[in-house]
Coordinates of C-alpha atoms in Angstrom, one line a residue:
Chain J
M881 CA -25.5 7.6 -28.9
S882 CA -26.0 11.1 -30.2
G883 CA -24.7 12.3 -26.8
Q884 CA -21.5 10.1 -27.3
F885 CA -21.1 11.4 -30.8
N886 CA -21.5 15.1 -29.5
S887 CA -18.8 14.3 -26.8
F888 CA -16.6 12.9 -29.6
C889 CA -17.0 16.0 -31.8
H890 CA -16.2 18.3 -28.9
A891 CA -13.3 16.4 -27.9
I892 CA -12.0 16.6 -31.3
K893 CA -12.3 20.4 -31.3
A894 CA -10.4 20.4 -28.0
E895 CA -7.5 18.3 -29.8
W896 CA -7.6 20.9 -32.5
L897 CA -7.3 23.8 -30.1
K898 CA -4.3 22.0 -28.4
G899 CA -2.6 20.9 -31.7
R900 CA -3.5 23.6 -34.2
R901 CA -0.3 25.6 -33.6
T902 CA 2.0 22.6 -34.1
F903 CA 0.0 21.4 -37.0
L904 CA 0.1 24.8 -38.7
R905 CA 3.9 25.2 -37.9
F906 CA 5.1 21.8 -39.1
S907 CA 2.8 20.7 -41.8
P908 CA 3.7 23.4 -44.3
L909 CA 7.3 22.4 -43.9
V910 CA 6.5 18.8 -44.3
V911 CA 4.2 19.5 -47.4
S912 CA 6.8 21.7 -49.1
F913 CA 9.6 19.3 -48.5
A914 CA 7.6 16.4 -49.7
T915 CA 6.3 18.2 -52.8
V916 CA 9.8 19.4 -53.8
I917 CA 11.1 15.9 -53.5
I918 CA 8.1 14.4 -55.4
L919 CA 8.6 17.1 -58.3
L920 CA 12.3 16.4 -58.5
P921 CA 11.8 14.4 -61.8
I922 CA 10.6 17.5 -63.5
A923 CA 13.4 19.5 -62.4
W924 CA 16.0 16.7 -63.2
K925 CA 14.5 16.2 -66.7
V926 CA 14.3 19.8 -67.6
I927 CA 18.0 20.3 -66.3
T928 CA 19.4 17.4 -68.2
D929 CA 17.3 17.1 -71.4
G930 CA 15.6 20.4 -71.5
K931 CA 12.4 18.5 -71.7
S932 CA 10.3 16.8 -69.0
G933 CA 9.3 13.6 -70.7
N934 CA 6.4 11.7 -69.2
T935 CA 6.7 13.7 -66.0
G936 CA 3.2 12.9 -64.7
I937 CA 4.0 9.2 -64.4
N938 CA 7.4 9.9 -62.9
C939 CA 5.8 12.2 -60.3
L940 CA 3.2 9.7 -59.4
D941 CA 5.9 7.1 -58.9
F942 CA 7.8 9.5 -56.7
Y943 CA 4.7 10.3 -54.8
F944 CA 4.1 6.6 -54.2
V945 CA 7.7 5.8 -53.2
I946 CA 8.7 8.9 -51.4
W947 CA 5.6 10.0 -49.5
L948 CA 3.1 7.2 -49.3
F949 CA 5.6 4.5 -48.8
F950 CA 8.3 6.1 -46.8
M951 CA 7.7 9.7 -45.6
M952 CA 4.1 9.1 -44.4
P953 CA 5.0 6.3 -42.2
M954 CA 7.9 8.2 -40.8
Y955 CA 5.8 11.2 -40.3
S956 CA 3.2 9.2 -38.5
I957 CA 5.8 8.4 -35.8
L958 CA 6.2 12.2 -35.3
V959 CA 2.5 12.7 -35.3
A960 CA 1.8 10.0 -32.8
I961 CA 4.4 11.2 -30.4
L962 CA 3.3 14.8 -30.9
N963 CA -0.3 13.9 -30.3
F964 CA 0.5 11.9 -27.2
S965 CA 3.2 14.1 -25.6
T966 CA 0.8 17.1 -25.3
E967 CA -0.7 15.8 -22.2
H968 CA 2.1 13.5 -21.1
G969 CA 4.9 15.9 -21.0
Q970 CA 2.9 18.4 -18.9
G971 CA 1.3 16.0 -16.5
L972 CA -2.2 16.6 -18.0
W973 CA -3.5 13.2 -18.1
K974 CA -5.2 13.6 -14.6
H975 CA -6.9 16.9 -15.9
V976 CA -8.3 15.2 -18.9
N977 CA -9.3 12.2 -16.9
V978 CA -11.5 14.0 -14.5
Q979 CA -13.5 15.6 -17.2
P980 CA -16.9 14.1 -18.1
V981 CA -15.6 12.2 -21.2
S982 CA -15.3 8.5 -21.3
G983 CA -11.8 6.9 -21.6
A984 CA -12.9 5.2 -24.8
I985 CA -13.8 8.5 -26.4
Q986 CA -10.6 10.1 -25.2
T987 CA -8.5 7.1 -26.7
L988 CA -10.6 7.2 -30.0
V989 CA -10.1 11.0 -30.3
K990 CA -6.4 10.7 -29.9
H991 CA -6.2 8.2 -32.7
F992 CA -8.8 10.0 -35.0
Y993 CA -6.9 13.2 -34.6
G994 CA -3.7 11.6 -35.7
W995 CA -5.4 10.1 -38.8
C996 CA -6.8 13.5 -39.7
Y997 CA -3.3 15.0 -39.3
L998 CA -2.0 12.5 -41.8
F999 CA -4.9 12.7 -44.1
A1000 CA -4.8 16.4 -44.3
T1001 CA -1.0 16.4 -45.0
T1002 CA -1.4 13.7 -47.6
I1003 CA -4.1 15.6 -49.4
A1004 CA -2.2 18.8 -49.3
I1005 CA 0.9 17.2 -50.8
L1006 CA -1.3 15.4 -53.6
A1007 CA -3.0 18.8 -54.3
L1008 CA 0.1 20.9 -54.5
A1009 CA 1.9 18.1 -56.6
I1010 CA -1.0 18.1 -59.1
L1011 CA -1.1 22.0 -59.0
V1012 CA 2.6 22.1 -59.9
L1013 CA 2.0 19.5 -62.8
V1014 CA -0.9 21.4 -64.2
V1015 CA 1.0 24.7 -64.1
A1016 CA 4.0 22.8 -65.8
S1017 CA 1.8 21.4 -68.5
F1018 CA 1.5 25.0 -69.9
F1019 CA 5.2 25.1 -70.6
P1020 CA 5.8 23.7 -74.1
D1021 CA 8.9 21.8 -73.2
I1022 CA 7.3 19.9 -70.4
T1023 CA 5.1 17.1 -71.3
V1024 CA 2.7 16.0 -68.4
G1025 CA 1.2 12.7 -68.9
F1026 CA -1.2 11.9 -66.1
T1027 CA -1.6 8.2 -65.3
D1028 CA -4.9 6.4 -64.6
F1029 CA -7.0 8.0 -61.9
N1030 CA -7.9 4.5 -60.7
F1031 CA -4.2 4.1 -59.7
W1032 CA -4.3 7.2 -57.7
R1033 CA -7.4 6.4 -55.9
K1034 CA -6.3 2.8 -55.0
A1035 CA -2.8 4.1 -54.0
F1036 CA -4.2 6.9 -51.9
L1037 CA -6.8 4.8 -50.1
Y1038 CA -4.4 1.9 -49.3
S1039 CA -1.7 4.2 -48.3
I1040 CA -4.0 5.9 -45.8
L1041 CA -5.2 2.5 -44.6
S1042 CA -1.6 1.3 -44.0
S1043 CA -0.5 4.5 -42.2
I1044 CA -3.7 4.2 -40.0
S1045 CA -2.3 0.9 -38.9
G1046 CA 1.1 2.5 -38.3
I1047 CA -0.3 5.5 -36.3
V1048 CA -2.5 3.1 -34.2
I1049 CA 0.3 0.8 -33.3
L1050 CA 2.5 3.8 -32.6
T1051 CA -0.1 5.4 -30.3
L1052 CA -0.6 2.3 -28.6
L1053 CA 3.2 1.9 -28.1
N1054 CA 3.2 5.5 -26.8
V1055 CA 0.6 4.5 -24.3
L1056 CA 2.6 1.6 -23.1
A1057 CA 6.0 3.5 -23.2
A1058 CA 4.4 6.2 -21.1
R1059 CA 3.9 3.8 -18.2
V1060 CA 7.4 2.4 -18.4
A1061 CA 10.0 4.6 -20.0
G1062 CA 9.7 7.4 -22.6
F1063 CA 9.0 8.1 -26.2
S1064 CA 12.3 6.9 -27.4
L1065 CA 11.0 3.3 -27.5
P1066 CA 8.1 4.1 -29.9
A1067 CA 10.2 6.3 -32.0
L1068 CA 12.8 3.5 -32.4
V1069 CA 10.1 0.8 -33.1
G1070 CA 8.4 3.2 -35.5
F1071 CA 11.7 3.8 -37.3
F1072 CA 12.6 0.2 -37.7
G1073 CA 9.0 -0.5 -38.5
T1074 CA 9.1 2.0 -41.4
L1075 CA 12.3 0.0 -42.8
L1076 CA 10.6 -3.3 -42.6
P1077 CA 8.8 -3.0 -46.0
I1078 CA 12.2 -2.6 -47.7
F1079 CA 13.0 -6.1 -46.6
A1080 CA 9.6 -7.6 -46.4
D1081 CA 8.3 -9.8 -49.2
A1082 CA 5.1 -8.4 -50.7
N1083 CA 3.9 -11.8 -51.4
S1084 CA 4.5 -13.1 -47.9
K1085 CA 1.3 -14.3 -46.2
G1086 CA 2.4 -12.6 -43.0
A1087 CA 2.9 -9.1 -44.5
P1088 CA -0.8 -7.9 -44.0
F1089 CA -0.5 -8.8 -40.3
I1090 CA 2.4 -6.4 -39.6
P1091 CA 1.2 -2.6 -39.5
W1092 CA 4.1 -1.4 -41.5
T1093 CA 4.1 -4.0 -44.3
V1094 CA 0.5 -3.5 -44.9
G1095 CA 1.4 -0.7 -47.2
K1096 CA 3.7 -2.6 -49.4
F1097 CA 1.4 -5.7 -49.4
L1098 CA -1.6 -3.5 -50.6
L1099 CA 0.2 -1.1 -52.9
F1100 CA 2.7 -3.2 -54.5
P1101 CA 0.1 -4.8 -56.8
V1102 CA -1.4 -1.4 -57.7
I1103 CA 1.9 0.1 -58.6
M1104 CA 2.8 -2.9 -60.7
E1105 CA -0.6 -2.6 -62.5
A1106 CA 0.2 1.1 -63.2
R1107 CA 3.6 0.2 -64.6
T1108 CA 2.8 -3.0 -66.5
G1109 CA -1.0 -2.8 -67.1
I1110 CA -1.4 -6.2 -65.6
K1111 CA -4.4 -6.3 -63.3
P1112 CA -3.5 -8.0 -60.0
S1113 CA -6.0 -10.2 -58.2
I1114 CA -6.5 -8.3 -54.9
E1115 CA -8.4 -10.5 -52.5
F1116 CA -11.1 -8.9 -50.3
W1117 CA -9.4 -10.4 -47.1
W1118 CA -6.2 -8.3 -48.0
I1119 CA -8.2 -5.3 -47.0
V1120 CA -10.1 -6.9 -44.3
V1121 CA -7.0 -7.9 -42.4
P1122 CA -5.6 -4.3 -41.9
I1123 CA -9.1 -2.9 -40.9
A1124 CA -9.5 -5.8 -38.5
Q1125 CA -6.0 -5.1 -37.2
V1126 CA -6.7 -1.4 -36.7
A1127 CA -10.0 -2.3 -34.8
L1128 CA -8.1 -4.8 -32.6
L1129 CA -5.3 -2.4 -31.6
L1130 CA -7.9 0.3 -30.9
W1131 CA -9.8 -2.1 -28.7
V1132 CA -6.6 -3.0 -26.8
N1133 CA -5.9 0.6 -26.4
I1134 CA -9.3 1.3 -25.0
F1135 CA -9.1 -1.7 -22.8
I1136 CA -5.7 -0.6 -21.3
Q1137 CA -7.1 2.9 -20.8
K1138 CA -10.0 1.6 -19.0
K1139 CA -8.1 -1.0 -16.9
K1140 CA -5.4 1.4 -15.9
P1141 CA -5.9 5.0 -17.1
L1142 CA -2.9 7.2 -17.6
Y1143 CA -2.5 9.8 -15.0
Chain T
M484 CA -25.3 14.4 0.5
L485 CA -22.8 15.2 -2.2
I486 CA -20.1 13.0 -0.9
I487 CA -20.3 9.9 1.3
A488 CA -17.2 8.0 2.2
K489 CA -17.3 5.3 4.7
N490 CA -14.4 3.5 6.3
I491 CA -12.1 4.1 3.4
R492 CA -8.8 2.4 3.1
V493 CA -6.4 3.3 0.2
C494 CA -3.0 1.8 -0.2
Y495 CA -0.1 2.5 -2.6
G496 CA 1.5 -0.9 -2.5
A497 CA 2.3 -1.7 1.0
K498 CA 2.0 2.0 2.1
I499 CA -1.4 2.9 3.7
A500 CA -2.4 6.3 2.5
L501 CA -5.9 6.5 4.0
D502 CA -7.2 4.3 6.8
G503 CA -10.7 4.2 8.4
F504 CA -11.5 7.5 6.6
N505 CA -15.1 8.7 7.0
F506 CA -16.4 11.8 5.4
E507 CA -19.7 13.5 4.4
M508 CA -20.4 16.7 2.7
A509 CA -23.9 18.3 2.1
P510 CA -24.6 20.8 -0.6
A511 CA -23.7 24.5 -0.2
E512 CA -21.0 23.6 2.4
I513 CA -17.4 24.6 2.3
S514 CA -15.2 21.8 3.7
A515 CA -11.5 21.6 4.2
I516 CA -9.0 18.8 4.6
L517 CA -6.3 19.9 6.6
G518 CA -2.9 18.1 7.2
P519 CA 0.7 18.1 6.6
N520 CA 2.2 17.0 3.3
G521 CA 1.8 13.3 2.8
S522 CA -1.2 13.0 5.2
G523 CA -3.5 11.7 2.4
K524 CA -5.4 14.8 1.3
T525 CA -4.6 14.6 -2.4
T526 CA -5.2 10.8 -2.2
F527 CA -8.8 11.4 -1.0
F528 CA -9.4 13.9 -3.8
R529 CA -8.0 11.4 -6.3
L530 CA -10.4 8.8 -5.0
L531 CA -13.4 11.2 -5.3
L532 CA -12.4 11.8 -9.0
G533 CA -12.1 8.1 -9.7
L534 CA -8.3 8.5 -10.4
L535 CA -7.7 5.7 -7.9
K536 CA -9.6 3.0 -6.2
Q537 CA -10.1 2.3 -2.5
R538 CA -9.0 -1.1 -1.2
A539 CA -11.8 -1.1 1.4
G540 CA -14.9 0.9 2.2
D541 CA -17.6 2.7 0.1
V542 CA -17.5 6.0 -1.7
E543 CA -20.4 7.9 -3.4
V544 CA -20.1 11.2 -5.1
F545 CA -23.5 12.6 -6.2
G546 CA -25.0 9.1 -5.5
N547 CA -22.6 7.5 -8.0
T548 CA -19.4 5.7 -7.9
P549 CA -16.3 8.0 -8.2
G550 CA -15.2 8.7 -11.8
N551 CA -18.7 8.0 -13.2
I552 CA -19.4 10.5 -16.0
N553 CA -22.7 11.7 -14.4
S554 CA -20.7 12.7 -11.1
L555 CA -17.7 14.1 -13.1
S556 CA -20.0 16.4 -15.0
K557 CA -20.9 18.1 -11.7
I558 CA -17.5 18.5 -10.4
G559 CA -14.8 21.1 -11.2
A560 CA -11.4 20.1 -9.9
T561 CA -7.7 20.9 -9.7
I562 CA -5.5 18.2 -8.4
E563 CA -1.9 18.7 -7.2
T564 CA -0.2 21.3 -9.4
P565 CA -2.4 23.4 -11.8
S566 CA -2.9 21.4 -15.0
L567 CA -2.4 23.8 -17.9
Y568 CA -1.4 23.6 -21.5
G569 CA 1.7 25.8 -21.4
H570 CA 1.6 26.8 -25.1
L571 CA -1.9 28.1 -24.9
S572 CA -3.4 31.3 -23.5
A573 CA -5.8 31.5 -20.7
L574 CA -8.8 31.8 -23.1
E575 CA -7.4 28.7 -25.1
N576 CA -6.8 26.7 -22.0
I577 CA -10.4 27.2 -20.8
Q578 CA -11.7 26.6 -24.3
V579 CA -10.1 23.2 -24.3
T580 CA -11.6 22.3 -21.0
S581 CA -14.9 23.6 -21.9
H582 CA -15.1 21.4 -25.1
L583 CA -14.8 18.4 -22.5
K584 CA -17.8 19.7 -20.5
E585 CA -21.4 19.0 -20.9
K586 CA -22.4 22.7 -20.4
Q587 CA -20.2 24.7 -22.6
P588 CA -20.0 28.5 -22.2
D589 CA -19.5 31.0 -25.0
N590 CA -16.3 33.0 -25.4
K591 CA -17.9 36.0 -23.8
A592 CA -18.6 34.0 -20.6
I593 CA -15.1 32.5 -20.7
R594 CA -13.6 36.2 -20.8
E595 CA -15.7 37.1 -17.9
L596 CA -14.4 34.1 -16.0
I597 CA -10.9 35.2 -16.8
D598 CA -11.6 38.6 -15.5
E599 CA -13.3 37.2 -12.4
V600 CA -10.1 35.3 -11.4
G601 CA -8.0 38.4 -12.1
L602 CA -6.2 37.4 -15.3
G603 CA -7.9 39.8 -17.6
D604 CA -4.7 41.7 -18.2
V605 CA -2.6 38.6 -19.0
G606 CA -5.2 36.5 -20.7
K607 CA -3.5 36.4 -24.1
L608 CA 0.0 35.3 -22.7
P609 CA 0.8 31.6 -23.0
A610 CA 0.4 29.9 -19.7
S611 CA 4.0 28.8 -19.6
K612 CA 4.8 32.4 -18.9
Y613 CA 2.5 32.5 -15.8
S614 CA 3.6 32.6 -12.2
L615 CA 2.5 29.7 -9.9
G616 CA -0.1 32.1 -8.5
M617 CA -1.5 33.0 -11.9
R618 CA -1.4 29.3 -12.8
Q619 CA -3.6 28.7 -9.7
R620 CA -6.0 31.3 -10.7
L621 CA -6.2 29.9 -14.2
A622 CA -6.8 26.4 -12.8
L623 CA -9.6 27.8 -10.7
A624 CA -11.3 29.3 -13.8
Q625 CA -10.8 25.9 -15.6
A626 CA -12.5 24.2 -12.7
L627 CA -15.3 26.7 -12.7
I628 CA -16.2 25.9 -16.4
G629 CA -19.3 23.8 -17.0
E630 CA -21.3 25.2 -13.9
P631 CA -20.1 22.6 -11.5
E632 CA -22.0 21.8 -8.3
L633 CA -18.9 20.8 -6.4
L634 CA -15.5 22.3 -6.6
I635 CA -12.5 20.1 -5.5
L636 CA -9.5 22.3 -5.0
D637 CA -6.1 20.8 -3.9
E638 CA -4.1 23.5 -2.1
P639 CA -5.6 26.4 -3.9
A640 CA -3.7 29.1 -2.1
N641 CA -0.4 27.4 -2.8
G642 CA 1.7 29.9 -4.7
L643 CA -0.7 32.9 -4.3
D644 CA 0.8 36.2 -2.9
P645 CA -0.9 37.8 0.2
V646 CA -3.3 39.7 -2.1
G647 CA -4.1 36.6 -3.9
I648 CA -4.7 34.6 -0.8
R649 CA -7.1 37.3 0.4
W650 CA -8.8 37.4 -2.8
F651 CA -9.2 33.6 -2.9
R652 CA -10.6 33.8 0.6
E653 CA -13.3 36.4 -0.2
W654 CA -14.1 34.6 -3.4
A655 CA -14.4 31.2 -1.8
V656 CA -16.5 32.5 1.1
N657 CA -19.1 34.0 -1.4
A658 CA -19.0 31.3 -4.0
P659 CA -21.7 29.0 -2.5
V660 CA -24.1 31.9 -2.7
T661 CA -23.0 33.6 -5.9
R662 CA -22.2 30.4 -7.9
K663 CA -24.4 28.0 -6.0
L664 CA -21.7 25.5 -5.4
S665 CA -20.0 23.6 -2.7
I666 CA -16.3 23.7 -2.1
L667 CA -14.0 21.0 -0.8
F668 CA -10.4 22.1 -0.6
S669 CA -7.2 21.0 1.0
S670 CA -4.6 22.9 2.8
H671 CA -1.8 22.7 5.2
I672 CA -2.3 26.3 6.4
L673 CA -4.6 26.4 9.4
N674 CA -5.3 30.2 9.2
E675 CA -6.6 29.7 5.6
V676 CA -8.8 27.0 6.5
A677 CA -10.2 28.8 9.7
Q678 CA -11.3 31.7 7.7
I679 CA -13.0 29.8 4.8
A680 CA -14.2 26.4 5.9
Q681 CA -17.3 25.6 7.8
K682 CA -16.3 21.9 8.3
V683 CA -12.8 20.6 8.7
V684 CA -11.1 17.3 8.7
L685 CA -7.7 17.0 10.3
L686 CA -5.7 14.2 8.7
K687 CA -2.4 12.8 9.8
E688 CA -0.8 9.9 8.2
G689 CA -4.0 8.8 6.5
K690 CA -6.0 8.8 9.8
I691 CA -8.6 11.3 10.8
K692 CA -7.6 13.3 13.9
F693 CA -10.7 15.4 14.0
S694 CA -13.7 15.8 11.9
G695 CA -16.5 18.4 12.5
T696 CA -17.4 22.0 12.2
L697 CA -15.0 24.8 13.1
E698 CA -17.2 25.6 16.1
Q699 CA -16.8 22.0 17.3
L700 CA -13.0 22.2 16.8
K701 CA -12.9 25.5 18.8
G702 CA -15.2 23.9 21.5
E703 CA -12.5 21.3 22.0
S704 CA -10.2 24.2 22.9
S705 CA -9.9 24.8 26.5
H706 CA -9.1 27.8 28.7
K707 CA -6.2 27.7 31.0
I708 CA -5.5 30.0 33.9
R709 CA -1.9 31.1 34.2
V710 CA -0.6 31.3 37.7
R711 CA 2.8 32.4 38.9
T712 CA 3.7 32.7 42.6
S713 CA 6.8 33.1 44.5
D714 CA 6.6 29.4 45.3
N715 CA 5.2 27.5 42.2
A716 CA 5.8 24.1 43.7
G717 CA 4.0 24.9 46.8
T718 CA 1.2 26.6 44.9
K719 CA 0.8 23.5 42.6
A720 CA 0.5 21.2 45.6
F721 CA -2.1 23.5 47.2
L722 CA -4.2 23.7 44.1
Q723 CA -4.0 20.0 43.5
S724 CA -5.1 19.3 47.1
N725 CA -8.1 21.4 46.2
G726 CA -9.0 19.2 43.2
F727 CA -7.6 21.3 40.4
N728 CA -5.7 19.8 37.4
V729 CA -2.4 21.8 37.3
T730 CA 0.5 21.4 35.0
S731 CA 3.8 23.4 35.0
D732 CA 5.1 25.2 31.9
K733 CA 8.4 26.7 32.5
D734 CA 7.9 29.2 35.4
V735 CA 4.1 29.3 35.2
L736 CA 1.4 26.9 36.4
L737 CA -1.5 26.1 34.0
L738 CA -4.9 25.2 35.5
D739 CA -7.6 23.6 33.4
S740 CA -10.4 25.7 34.3
P741 CA -13.0 28.1 32.6
P742 CA -12.7 31.8 33.0
E743 CA -15.8 32.0 35.1
K744 CA -13.9 30.3 38.0
M745 CA -11.1 32.9 38.0
S746 CA -12.6 34.9 40.7
E747 CA -13.2 31.7 42.9
I748 CA -9.6 30.5 42.3
S749 CA -8.1 33.9 43.0
K750 CA -9.9 34.1 46.4
L751 CA -8.8 30.5 47.3
L752 CA -5.2 31.4 46.5
V753 CA -5.3 34.5 48.6
Q754 CA -7.0 32.7 51.4
G755 CA -4.4 30.0 51.2
G756 CA -1.7 32.5 51.6
Q757 CA -0.2 32.2 48.2
D758 CA 2.0 35.1 46.9
L759 CA 0.5 35.9 43.5
L760 CA 2.8 37.3 40.9
E761 CA 0.7 36.5 37.8
F762 CA -3.0 35.5 37.4
T763 CA -4.3 35.6 33.8
C764 CA -6.6 33.5 31.5
Q765 CA -5.0 31.9 28.6
E766 CA -7.2 30.7 25.6
T767 CA -5.8 27.8 23.6
T768 CA -5.8 28.9 20.1
L769 CA -6.8 26.8 17.1
E770 CA -3.1 26.6 16.2
D771 CA -2.3 25.1 19.7
L772 CA -5.1 22.8 19.4
Y773 CA -4.1 21.7 15.8
L774 CA -0.5 21.1 17.0
S775 CA -1.6 19.0 19.9
L776 CA -3.9 17.0 17.7
M777 CA -1.3 16.6 15.0
G778 CA 1.3 15.6 17.5
D779 CA 5.0 16.1 16.7
S780 CA 4.9 16.4 13.0
H781 CA 4.6 20.2 13.2

């Protein structure tokens, strides 16, 4: 087991070596762009009123709506494709597949690296947004009211969980698409998937079973609680379903890789 | 034995890529698979690495089924074109591969390896800027990472310039001693194989045309005696009546006979009143033999 874990850790290092330039090039752009958008309420209020009002809550709403709910799932499409196309575009699968690392570990590493990518970006945006809010609070005209930490914790965890569902299904779609066509298919599916939550009913029983609507399903009660103060009744299985979904998709991916590896 | 392949049959759909293929390789050997493009060389390598499965027959690599992690950990391989991450430098490419190996060298050892394959001056450039020859050298360095016991190289001299080919030849001949490894490589260039390999398999359309040592291959070559007289037809009939196997080739006659018999034959021809214009010994070259074994494809 420790041998497998070592193998996994080294494979992660290999992924980082392959992807660090792309990550270091794109992530600051994405983080800056998202932070600017999230902090727009401050700028807007300062410009229009000369005061910020309850900027903290506005920013948190924006963080939720803009990044967690919309940009992160969109970004996960890009991450999944970038992550996958490193080998695919250069015909490197055969090189990877003749190394002494099992197909299951290779598959898990690809997914895990994608999650880390998203996780790191999300943390960076959150940290930057909070930093700007803290700095802004020193200005007398700007009132920064931070909302409940509990809200942030839940919003963050559920968003990451929902995006993991997204990135797992996208990586799986990439695996399938690579055998048949190209990456346009997963990109299209990912894009339309990202739009699904806009139309999906948060109370629908089917919502947690669709990777892209998991976010709305889990997060909607949390944001309503932050706005209205009414505690929603989040049932345990609401969280179990997305986790089971991720596990199932991963298993399908590993099964496909074992049955017919990509070369 | 490092590799044992018995009666292998591999198909791509309805097309048979390898048929009745037998092969064995012992440690510290340099073996070559020689054949024209599409003869099944890469298919055999892919089979050994577990990248495809045979439809019939048995294969063992280091006593395991191909593609097994234990056997892969003892193999360094390049398949088809060199597999490199174009945006990474030589050092980074090798680092990536080394993270996937059981035995991982430090950066100093990797730099020494880059120097060994002659990329020391360009090691910091991204691989996408390399020529095919440089990519081959880097792919070789990647294959050597992790102290493999067996090196499988698919057309390793492809794209190398004459200096590079000579370098590879010298490197490969010494590698079993200096690096304690065995090499199995493919080529479609006879001269390259003849100077490196101890054992050779000639493949044509998935079938073995010859399998054995270079000495055995050379042993199959025969000597012919070239004879030209003022009356070739009469001389041919005279020699055939004396029990010689004679063929005509343009304006000369070719006798299947060892050089030791030249004196005896020349006396016979003179006594028979044949007007000799040319009488020489012609050795069948490896190339002649290869071409005759491979039929019309060359």
